[in-house]
Amino acid sequence: MARKNDDSGHIYVCEKGIQVPGVTTIVSILNKPELVGWANNLGFRGIRVYTFLDERAAIGTDFHKMVEDYMTGKEVGGEHYTEAIQMFSRFRIWARCHHYKVFQSEISLVGKEFGGTIDAIGEVDGTFSVVDYKTSKKVYDDQFIQLAGYALLLQELLPETYEKLQAFGIVTMRRELAHKFISKKELEKRFVPVFEAALKLYQSYYEIANNTYL
């Protein structure tokens, strides 16, 4: 089966040497009606959707790199996007306020069916958590579907780490400090079944597509 690269730019290859999809690619197959209105609004303002997305991706990558360097004790130097600097400043405030400690960052995992890269695993207010950094205006519940994919990868590949985890959370700094954390139990109950359904849909769709265009 042909596989698309992960939307974040990562390429995942499983033990059998087969390229598998990333978590964000799998989640992207889910229909999100609100995005139609968002894209329409950009069009009315004369902004090309893909140009806008490319710019947001570049800012997001810059922000993630600054955070990773900061949390691993490296110097945060060089030139950066203004908006990335602003988000990073808010992040440092958030990290201090919530006693944030990172134990692992940019954790790339490849399972039998898909892969993914977790932003960080650490402690937030003393709670052992998976932390995902976003550049969205606020935290949306459907973003936890992506974290559900990470949970399944951790269960498969790092079961001891998964057993110790207590929470999964999203932190966004685009306009103001915002975060939301949910328990591992809630993630397993509400979001893991949705990700598993998206994975089956993704696999079925691309099997059909491949047979159609052979």
Short mmCIF file of C-alpha atoms in Angstrom, two decimals:
data_model
loop_
_atom_site.label_atom_id
_atom_site.label_comp_id
_atom_site.label_asym_id
_atom_site.label_seq_id
_atom_site.Cartn_x
_atom_site.Cartn_y
_atom_site.Cartn_z
CA MET A 1 0.00 0.00 0.00
CA ALA A 2 1.37 3.43 -0.88
CA ARG A 3 1.70 5.76 2.08
CA LYS A 4 1.73 9.51 2.39
CA ASN A 5 4.44 11.27 4.36
CA ASP A 6 3.41 12.68 7.69
CA ASP A 7 2.12 16.26 7.46
CA SER A 8 4.86 17.40 9.82
CA GLY A 9 7.52 16.36 7.29
CA HIS A 10 8.57 13.19 9.11
CA ILE A 11 8.92 9.93 7.22
CA TYR A 12 8.25 6.74 9.18
CA VAL A 13 9.52 3.30 8.14
CA CYS A 14 8.53 0.22 10.15
CA GLU A 15 10.68 -2.82 10.96
CA LYS A 16 9.67 -4.49 7.69
CA GLY A 17 11.12 -1.56 5.74
CA ILE A 18 7.69 -0.31 4.70
CA GLN A 19 6.84 3.38 4.91
CA VAL A 20 3.85 3.90 7.19
CA PRO A 21 1.71 7.00 7.77
CA GLY A 22 2.20 9.42 10.63
CA VAL A 23 -0.36 10.15 13.30
CA THR A 24 -1.16 13.62 11.92
CA THR A 25 -1.71 12.21 8.43
CA ILE A 26 -4.14 9.63 9.78
CA VAL A 27 -6.07 12.23 11.78
CA SER A 28 -6.24 14.53 8.75
CA ILE A 29 -8.57 12.09 7.00
CA LEU A 30 -11.35 13.01 9.44
CA ASN A 31 -13.83 15.54 8.12
CA LYS A 32 -13.72 18.91 9.89
CA PRO A 33 -16.57 21.06 8.51
CA GLU A 34 -15.42 24.17 10.39
CA LEU A 35 -12.30 24.28 8.21
CA VAL A 36 -14.42 25.01 5.13
CA GLY A 37 -15.63 28.28 6.63
CA TRP A 38 -12.11 29.12 7.78
CA ALA A 39 -10.68 28.56 4.29
CA ASN A 40 -13.55 30.57 2.78
CA ASN A 41 -12.75 33.47 5.07
CA LEU A 42 -9.12 33.43 3.98
CA GLY A 43 -10.24 33.54 0.34
CA PHE A 44 -12.41 36.59 0.95
CA ARG A 45 -9.36 38.30 2.46
CA GLY A 46 -7.27 37.45 -0.62
CA ILE A 47 -5.07 34.96 1.22
CA ARG A 48 -4.18 31.65 -0.42
CA VAL A 49 -4.85 28.75 1.94
CA TYR A 50 -1.67 26.81 1.18
CA THR A 51 0.50 29.93 1.38
CA PHE A 52 -1.01 30.65 4.79
CA LEU A 53 -0.52 27.04 5.95
CA ASP A 54 3.11 27.01 4.82
CA GLU A 55 3.78 30.19 6.79
CA ARG A 56 2.04 28.81 9.89
CA ALA A 57 4.04 25.59 9.57
CA ALA A 58 7.32 27.53 9.38
CA ILE A 59 6.41 29.57 12.47
CA GLY A 60 5.37 26.40 14.27
CA THR A 61 8.62 24.64 13.43
CA ASP A 62 10.59 27.66 14.63
CA PHE A 63 8.63 27.79 17.89
CA HIS A 64 9.08 24.05 18.50
CA LYS A 65 12.84 24.32 17.96
CA MET A 66 13.13 27.23 20.41
CA VAL A 67 11.17 25.30 23.04
CA GLU A 68 13.22 22.13 22.52
CA ASP A 69 16.51 24.04 22.86
CA TYR A 70 15.29 25.90 25.93
CA MET A 71 14.03 22.77 27.72
CA THR A 72 17.20 20.80 26.97
CA GLY A 73 19.50 23.57 28.19
CA LYS A 74 20.76 24.70 24.80
CA GLU A 75 21.23 28.33 23.82
CA VAL A 76 18.22 29.78 22.01
CA GLY A 77 19.99 31.98 19.49
CA GLY A 78 19.82 33.02 15.86
CA GLU A 79 17.04 34.69 13.91
CA HIS A 80 13.43 33.74 14.49
CA TYR A 81 9.95 34.68 13.33
CA THR A 82 8.51 37.50 15.43
CA GLU A 83 5.39 35.49 16.23
CA ALA A 84 7.49 32.47 17.23
CA ILE A 85 9.45 34.68 19.64
CA GLN A 86 6.22 35.99 21.16
CA MET A 87 4.89 32.45 21.64
CA PHE A 88 8.19 31.34 23.12
CA SER A 89 8.08 34.18 25.65
CA ARG A 90 4.61 33.07 26.73
CA PHE A 91 5.81 29.46 26.89
CA ARG A 92 8.61 30.32 29.32
CA ILE A 93 6.08 31.98 31.62
CA TRP A 94 3.84 28.91 31.41
CA ALA A 95 6.76 26.53 32.08
CA ARG A 96 7.77 28.45 35.22
CA CYS A 97 4.20 28.75 36.52
CA HIS A 98 3.54 25.02 36.15
CA HIS A 99 6.96 23.73 37.28
CA TYR A 100 7.42 22.08 33.90
CA LYS A 101 10.25 19.54 33.65
CA VAL A 102 11.03 17.72 30.41
CA PHE A 103 12.43 14.20 30.59
CA GLN A 104 12.31 13.42 26.85
CA SER A 105 11.63 15.61 23.81
CA GLU A 106 11.01 15.00 20.10
CA ILE A 107 10.37 11.29 20.66
CA SER A 108 10.03 9.61 17.26
CA LEU A 109 8.23 6.25 17.38
CA VAL A 110 7.36 3.83 14.59
CA GLY A 111 4.96 0.98 15.24
CA LYS A 112 3.66 -1.80 13.02
CA GLU A 113 1.00 0.37 11.34
CA PHE A 114 1.96 4.01 11.87
CA GLY A 115 4.47 6.40 13.40
CA GLY A 116 4.53 9.68 15.24
CA THR A 117 6.74 12.21 16.98
CA ILE A 118 5.80 13.26 20.50
CA ASP A 119 6.82 16.80 21.46
CA ALA A 120 7.68 15.96 25.05
CA ILE A 121 7.19 13.73 28.06
CA GLY A 122 7.67 15.36 31.43
CA GLU A 123 6.12 16.67 34.62
CA VAL A 124 3.53 19.45 34.72
CA ASP A 125 2.65 20.49 38.28
CA GLY A 126 4.10 17.16 39.41
CA THR A 127 1.97 15.09 37.01
CA PHE A 128 3.79 12.74 34.61
CA SER A 129 2.41 13.76 31.21
CA VAL A 130 2.68 13.73 27.44
CA VAL A 131 2.81 17.36 26.29
CA ASP A 132 2.00 18.55 22.76
CA TYR A 133 2.78 22.12 21.68
CA LYS A 134 0.32 23.81 19.32
CA THR A 135 0.25 27.15 17.52
CA SER A 136 -3.55 27.29 17.26
CA LYS A 137 -5.51 30.19 18.77
CA LYS A 138 -6.87 27.93 21.49
CA VAL A 139 -7.03 24.29 22.53
CA TYR A 140 -9.62 22.20 20.66
CA ASP A 141 -10.91 18.86 21.94
CA ASP A 142 -10.34 17.13 18.60
CA GLN A 143 -6.60 17.79 18.98
CA PHE A 144 -6.61 15.01 21.57
CA ILE A 145 -7.28 12.48 18.79
CA GLN A 146 -3.65 13.03 17.75
CA LEU A 147 -2.51 12.38 21.31
CA ALA A 148 -4.54 9.16 21.28
CA GLY A 149 -2.34 7.98 18.42
CA TYR A 150 0.73 8.74 20.51
CA ALA A 151 -0.79 6.80 23.40
CA LEU A 152 -1.16 3.71 21.20
CA LEU A 153 2.45 4.01 20.03
CA LEU A 154 3.66 4.28 23.62
CA GLN A 155 1.58 1.25 24.60
CA GLU A 156 3.14 -0.75 21.76
CA LEU A 157 6.74 0.40 21.99
CA LEU A 158 7.33 1.85 25.47
CA PRO A 159 4.82 0.06 27.71
CA GLU A 160 6.70 0.82 30.94
CA THR A 161 6.63 4.55 30.18
CA TYR A 162 2.97 4.38 29.21
CA GLU A 163 2.09 2.62 32.45
CA LYS A 164 3.56 5.50 34.46
CA LEU A 165 1.84 8.25 32.48
CA GLN A 166 -0.96 10.07 34.25
CA ALA A 167 -2.11 12.72 31.79
CA PHE A 168 -2.01 13.99 28.20
CA GLY A 169 -2.06 17.69 27.46
CA ILE A 170 -1.94 20.41 24.85
CA VAL A 171 -0.28 23.78 25.31
CA THR A 172 -0.84 26.67 22.91
CA MET A 173 0.77 30.11 23.08
CA ARG A 174 -0.35 31.83 19.91
CA ARG A 175 -2.32 34.72 21.42
CA GLU A 176 -2.43 33.96 25.12
CA LEU A 177 -1.42 31.27 27.56
CA ALA A 178 -3.75 28.30 27.18
CA HIS A 179 -3.50 24.63 28.04
CA LYS A 180 -5.70 21.63 28.69
CA PHE A 181 -4.73 18.31 30.25
CA ILE A 182 -6.90 15.22 30.57
CA SER A 183 -6.31 11.97 32.41
CA LYS A 184 -4.97 8.90 30.65
CA LYS A 185 -8.25 7.15 31.47
CA GLU A 186 -10.29 9.87 29.75
CA LEU A 187 -8.03 9.78 26.68
CA GLU A 188 -8.43 6.01 26.42
CA LYS A 189 -12.20 6.23 26.77
CA ARG A 190 -13.02 9.24 24.55
CA PHE A 191 -10.27 9.62 21.98
CA VAL A 192 -8.45 6.32 21.41
CA PRO A 193 -11.54 4.70 19.78
CA VAL A 194 -11.82 7.69 17.42
CA PHE A 195 -8.17 7.40 16.39
CA GLU A 196 -8.51 3.65 15.84
CA ALA A 197 -11.53 4.29 13.60
CA ALA A 198 -9.58 6.96 11.68
CA LEU A 199 -6.72 4.49 11.17
CA LYS A 200 -9.07 1.90 9.69
CA LEU A 201 -10.65 4.54 7.46
CA TYR A 202 -7.23 5.72 6.29
CA GLN A 203 -6.09 2.18 5.47
CA SER A 204 -9.33 1.32 3.65
CA TYR A 205 -9.34 4.55 1.66
CA TYR A 206 -5.77 4.22 0.40
CA GLU A 207 -6.23 0.58 -0.50
CA ILE A 208 -9.16 1.63 -2.70
CA ALA A 209 -7.20 4.58 -4.12
CA ASN A 210 -4.22 2.39 -5.01
CA ASN A 211 -6.38 -0.16 -6.77
CA THR A 212 -8.16 2.63 -8.66
CA TYR A 213 -4.98 4.22 -10.02
CA LEU A 214 -2.95 1.09 -10.78
#
